[in-house]
């Protein structure tokens, strides 16, 4: 199973079509679903809201890794700027606090922040990615099985693929009486 994610206009659809074409040529089954189709399935009750929420939550480590370094820098600049603007630095110096002591506090907090990011990037993000891939694989399998109509010929892949299933046990994932006809420019595979 393949899940492709990325910003608009980078060629996700083209890559997916090429992968699907090669998979069909190799004799594999192909089912393609976009995020909008998955939201449509959610609206139709074919996709559980809990699954969609879980997929969104599993993307949080990636978002955290992208935004946390910038959040640290912006937070430090705003805090230190506020201290300087309000003349707290002068008060701290007159009270006997050296600037090096403030620097130590900032470095300790930055080190704790970095340790948290290391934990997220080393363990949490890979786990979330694996879990997300397993959910996407299960959803792809469920979508493919749900699209099969026993006793009917179905044309897929722009008319190049015709599938007939005599009987299907969707709970067990079993298909019986399977006929597949694939036409590729100059070849016909049955």
Short mmCIF file of C-alpha atoms in Angstrom, two decimals:
data_model
loop_
_atom_site.label_atom_id
_atom_site.label_comp_id
_atom_site.label_asym_id
_atom_site.label_seq_id
_atom_site.Cartn_x
_atom_site.Cartn_y
_atom_site.Cartn_z
CA UNK A 1 0.00 0.00 0.00
CA UNK A 2 1.16 3.50 -0.80
CA UNK A 3 0.15 6.75 0.89
CA UNK A 4 1.41 9.96 -0.74
CA UNK A 5 1.21 13.24 1.16
CA UNK A 6 2.51 16.67 0.24
CA UNK A 7 1.58 20.21 -0.72
CA UNK A 8 -0.46 21.11 -3.79
CA UNK A 9 1.20 21.03 -7.17
CA UNK A 10 4.17 18.77 -6.45
CA UNK A 11 2.94 15.85 -8.58
CA UNK A 12 1.31 13.50 -6.05
CA UNK A 13 -1.43 12.49 -8.47
CA UNK A 14 1.02 11.82 -11.30
CA UNK A 15 3.22 9.72 -9.03
CA UNK A 16 0.17 7.81 -7.77
CA UNK A 17 -1.03 7.14 -11.33
CA UNK A 18 2.40 5.87 -12.37
CA UNK A 19 2.67 3.62 -9.31
CA UNK A 20 -0.85 2.33 -9.92
CA UNK A 21 -0.08 1.63 -13.57
CA UNK A 22 3.07 -0.33 -12.69
CA UNK A 23 1.22 -2.23 -9.96
CA UNK A 24 -1.53 -3.18 -12.41
CA UNK A 25 1.06 -4.36 -14.90
CA UNK A 26 2.61 -6.49 -12.15
CA UNK A 27 -0.78 -8.05 -11.42
CA UNK A 28 -1.66 -6.18 -8.23
CA UNK A 29 -4.99 -4.65 -7.28
CA UNK A 30 -5.17 -0.88 -7.23
CA UNK A 31 -7.53 1.42 -5.34
CA UNK A 32 -6.88 5.15 -5.23
CA UNK A 33 -8.51 7.53 -2.76
CA UNK A 34 -7.86 11.23 -2.24
CA UNK A 35 -8.31 13.05 1.06
CA UNK A 36 -11.56 14.57 -0.25
CA UNK A 37 -12.85 11.09 -1.14
CA UNK A 38 -11.97 9.93 2.38
CA UNK A 39 -13.92 12.88 3.81
CA UNK A 40 -16.81 11.90 1.53
CA UNK A 41 -16.60 8.36 2.91
CA UNK A 42 -16.70 9.86 6.40
CA UNK A 43 -19.85 11.79 5.49
CA UNK A 44 -21.40 8.62 4.04
CA UNK A 45 -20.62 6.73 7.25
CA UNK A 46 -18.10 4.44 5.55
CA UNK A 47 -15.19 5.87 7.54
CA UNK A 48 -15.32 6.26 11.28
CA UNK A 49 -14.77 9.72 12.71
CA UNK A 50 -12.46 8.17 15.31
CA UNK A 51 -10.20 6.85 12.53
CA UNK A 52 -10.00 10.26 10.87
CA UNK A 53 -9.27 11.97 14.21
CA UNK A 54 -6.59 9.37 14.95
CA UNK A 55 -4.96 10.01 11.57
CA UNK A 56 -4.96 13.75 12.24
CA UNK A 57 -3.49 13.27 15.73
CA UNK A 58 -0.77 11.04 14.29
CA UNK A 59 0.32 14.01 12.14
CA UNK A 60 0.97 16.17 15.22
CA UNK A 61 4.57 14.97 15.83
CA UNK A 62 5.49 15.98 12.29
CA UNK A 63 3.89 19.40 12.78
CA UNK A 64 5.65 19.79 16.12
CA UNK A 65 9.03 19.02 14.58
CA UNK A 66 8.42 21.65 11.91
CA UNK A 67 7.20 24.42 14.20
CA UNK A 68 8.95 23.88 17.57
CA UNK A 69 12.40 25.30 16.65
CA UNK A 70 10.83 28.48 15.30
CA UNK A 71 8.54 28.70 18.35
CA UNK A 72 11.59 28.51 20.63
CA UNK A 73 13.42 31.29 18.78
CA UNK A 74 10.36 33.55 18.62
CA UNK A 75 9.55 32.90 22.29
CA UNK A 76 13.10 33.73 23.38
CA UNK A 77 13.24 36.87 21.28
CA UNK A 78 9.90 38.10 22.60
CA UNK A 79 10.76 37.31 26.24
CA UNK A 80 14.22 38.85 26.16
CA UNK A 81 12.92 41.83 24.21
CA UNK A 82 10.24 42.40 26.83
CA UNK A 83 12.84 42.18 29.59
CA UNK A 84 15.04 44.72 27.82
CA UNK A 85 12.18 47.07 26.99
CA UNK A 86 10.80 47.07 30.53
CA UNK A 87 14.25 47.71 31.97
CA UNK A 88 14.15 44.49 33.98
CA UNK A 89 17.77 43.90 32.97
CA UNK A 90 18.79 47.05 34.86
CA UNK A 91 16.82 45.96 37.92
CA UNK A 92 18.37 42.46 37.76
CA UNK A 93 21.90 43.91 37.54
CA UNK A 94 21.29 46.30 40.43
CA UNK A 95 19.97 43.38 42.50
CA UNK A 96 23.23 41.54 41.90
CA UNK A 97 22.11 39.08 39.21
CA UNK A 98 24.70 38.72 36.48
CA UNK A 99 23.58 38.38 32.84
CA UNK A 100 25.38 35.03 32.73
CA UNK A 101 22.87 33.64 35.23
CA UNK A 102 19.98 34.59 32.94
CA UNK A 103 21.87 33.04 30.04
CA UNK A 104 22.19 29.78 32.01
CA UNK A 105 18.43 29.70 32.58
CA UNK A 106 17.81 30.30 28.87
CA UNK A 107 20.30 27.57 27.90
CA UNK A 108 18.77 25.06 30.33
CA UNK A 109 15.29 25.75 28.95
CA UNK A 110 16.57 25.48 25.36
CA UNK A 111 18.31 22.18 26.23
CA UNK A 112 15.07 20.81 27.71
CA UNK A 113 13.23 21.94 24.57
CA UNK A 114 15.83 20.23 22.36
CA UNK A 115 15.65 17.04 24.45
CA UNK A 116 11.88 16.99 24.00
CA UNK A 117 12.27 17.40 20.25
CA UNK A 118 14.88 14.64 20.20
CA UNK A 119 12.41 12.36 21.97
CA UNK A 120 9.68 13.26 19.47
CA UNK A 121 11.90 12.82 16.41
CA UNK A 122 13.55 9.63 17.64
CA UNK A 123 10.58 7.72 19.00
CA UNK A 124 7.21 9.42 18.76
CA UNK A 125 7.33 10.52 15.09
CA UNK A 126 8.51 7.12 13.74
CA UNK A 127 5.87 5.32 15.81
CA UNK A 128 3.17 7.74 14.57
CA UNK A 129 4.31 7.24 10.98
CA UNK A 130 4.15 3.44 11.28
CA UNK A 131 0.77 3.55 12.97
CA UNK A 132 -0.54 5.94 10.31
CA UNK A 133 0.72 3.65 7.54
CA UNK A 134 -1.04 0.65 9.15
CA UNK A 135 -4.31 2.59 9.38
CA UNK A 136 -3.99 3.79 5.78
CA UNK A 137 -3.31 0.20 4.67
CA UNK A 138 -6.37 -1.06 6.52
CA UNK A 139 -8.48 1.74 5.05
CA UNK A 140 -7.23 1.01 1.53
CA UNK A 141 -8.11 -2.67 1.96
CA UNK A 142 -11.55 -1.79 3.33
CA UNK A 143 -12.20 0.66 0.48
CA UNK A 144 -11.16 -1.88 -2.13
CA UNK A 145 -13.33 -4.62 -0.65
CA UNK A 146 -16.26 -2.22 -0.23
CA UNK A 147 -16.08 -1.24 -3.90
CA UNK A 148 -16.46 -4.85 -5.09
CA UNK A 149 -19.95 -5.81 -6.21
CA UNK A 150 -20.34 -9.61 -6.42
CA UNK A 151 -22.00 -10.87 -9.57
CA UNK A 152 -21.21 -7.73 -11.61
CA UNK A 153 -18.46 -6.89 -14.05
CA UNK A 154 -16.66 -3.73 -12.99
CA UNK A 155 -14.49 -1.59 -15.24
CA UNK A 156 -11.60 0.22 -13.60
CA UNK A 157 -8.45 2.13 -14.60
CA UNK A 158 -10.10 4.02 -17.41
CA UNK A 159 -11.52 0.88 -19.04
CA UNK A 160 -8.22 -1.00 -19.12
CA UNK A 161 -9.14 -3.29 -16.23
CA UNK A 162 -12.28 -5.40 -15.94
CA UNK A 163 -12.97 -7.39 -12.78
CA UNK A 164 -15.68 -9.92 -11.99
CA UNK A 165 -16.19 -11.43 -8.55
CA UNK A 166 -18.66 -14.28 -8.18
CA UNK A 167 -18.91 -14.08 -4.39
CA UNK A 168 -17.24 -12.01 -1.70
CA UNK A 169 -16.94 -12.46 2.06
CA UNK A 170 -16.03 -8.89 3.03
CA UNK A 171 -15.57 -9.73 6.71
CA UNK A 172 -12.96 -12.41 5.96
CA UNK A 173 -11.54 -10.61 2.92
CA UNK A 174 -12.19 -13.60 0.64
CA UNK A 175 -13.13 -13.40 -3.02
CA UNK A 176 -14.45 -16.35 -5.03
CA UNK A 177 -14.98 -16.79 -8.76
CA UNK A 178 -12.51 -14.05 -9.62
CA UNK A 179 -11.96 -12.97 -13.24
CA UNK A 180 -9.52 -10.18 -14.15
CA UNK A 181 -9.05 -8.83 -17.67
CA UNK A 182 -6.33 -6.21 -18.22
CA UNK A 183 -5.71 -4.52 -21.54
CA UNK A 184 -2.50 -2.59 -22.13
CA UNK A 185 -1.99 -1.04 -25.57
CA UNK A 186 -0.78 -4.21 -27.31
CA UNK A 187 -1.25 -6.83 -24.56
CA UNK A 188 -4.22 -8.54 -23.04
CA UNK A 189 -3.87 -10.36 -19.73
CA UNK A 190 -6.58 -12.59 -18.29
#
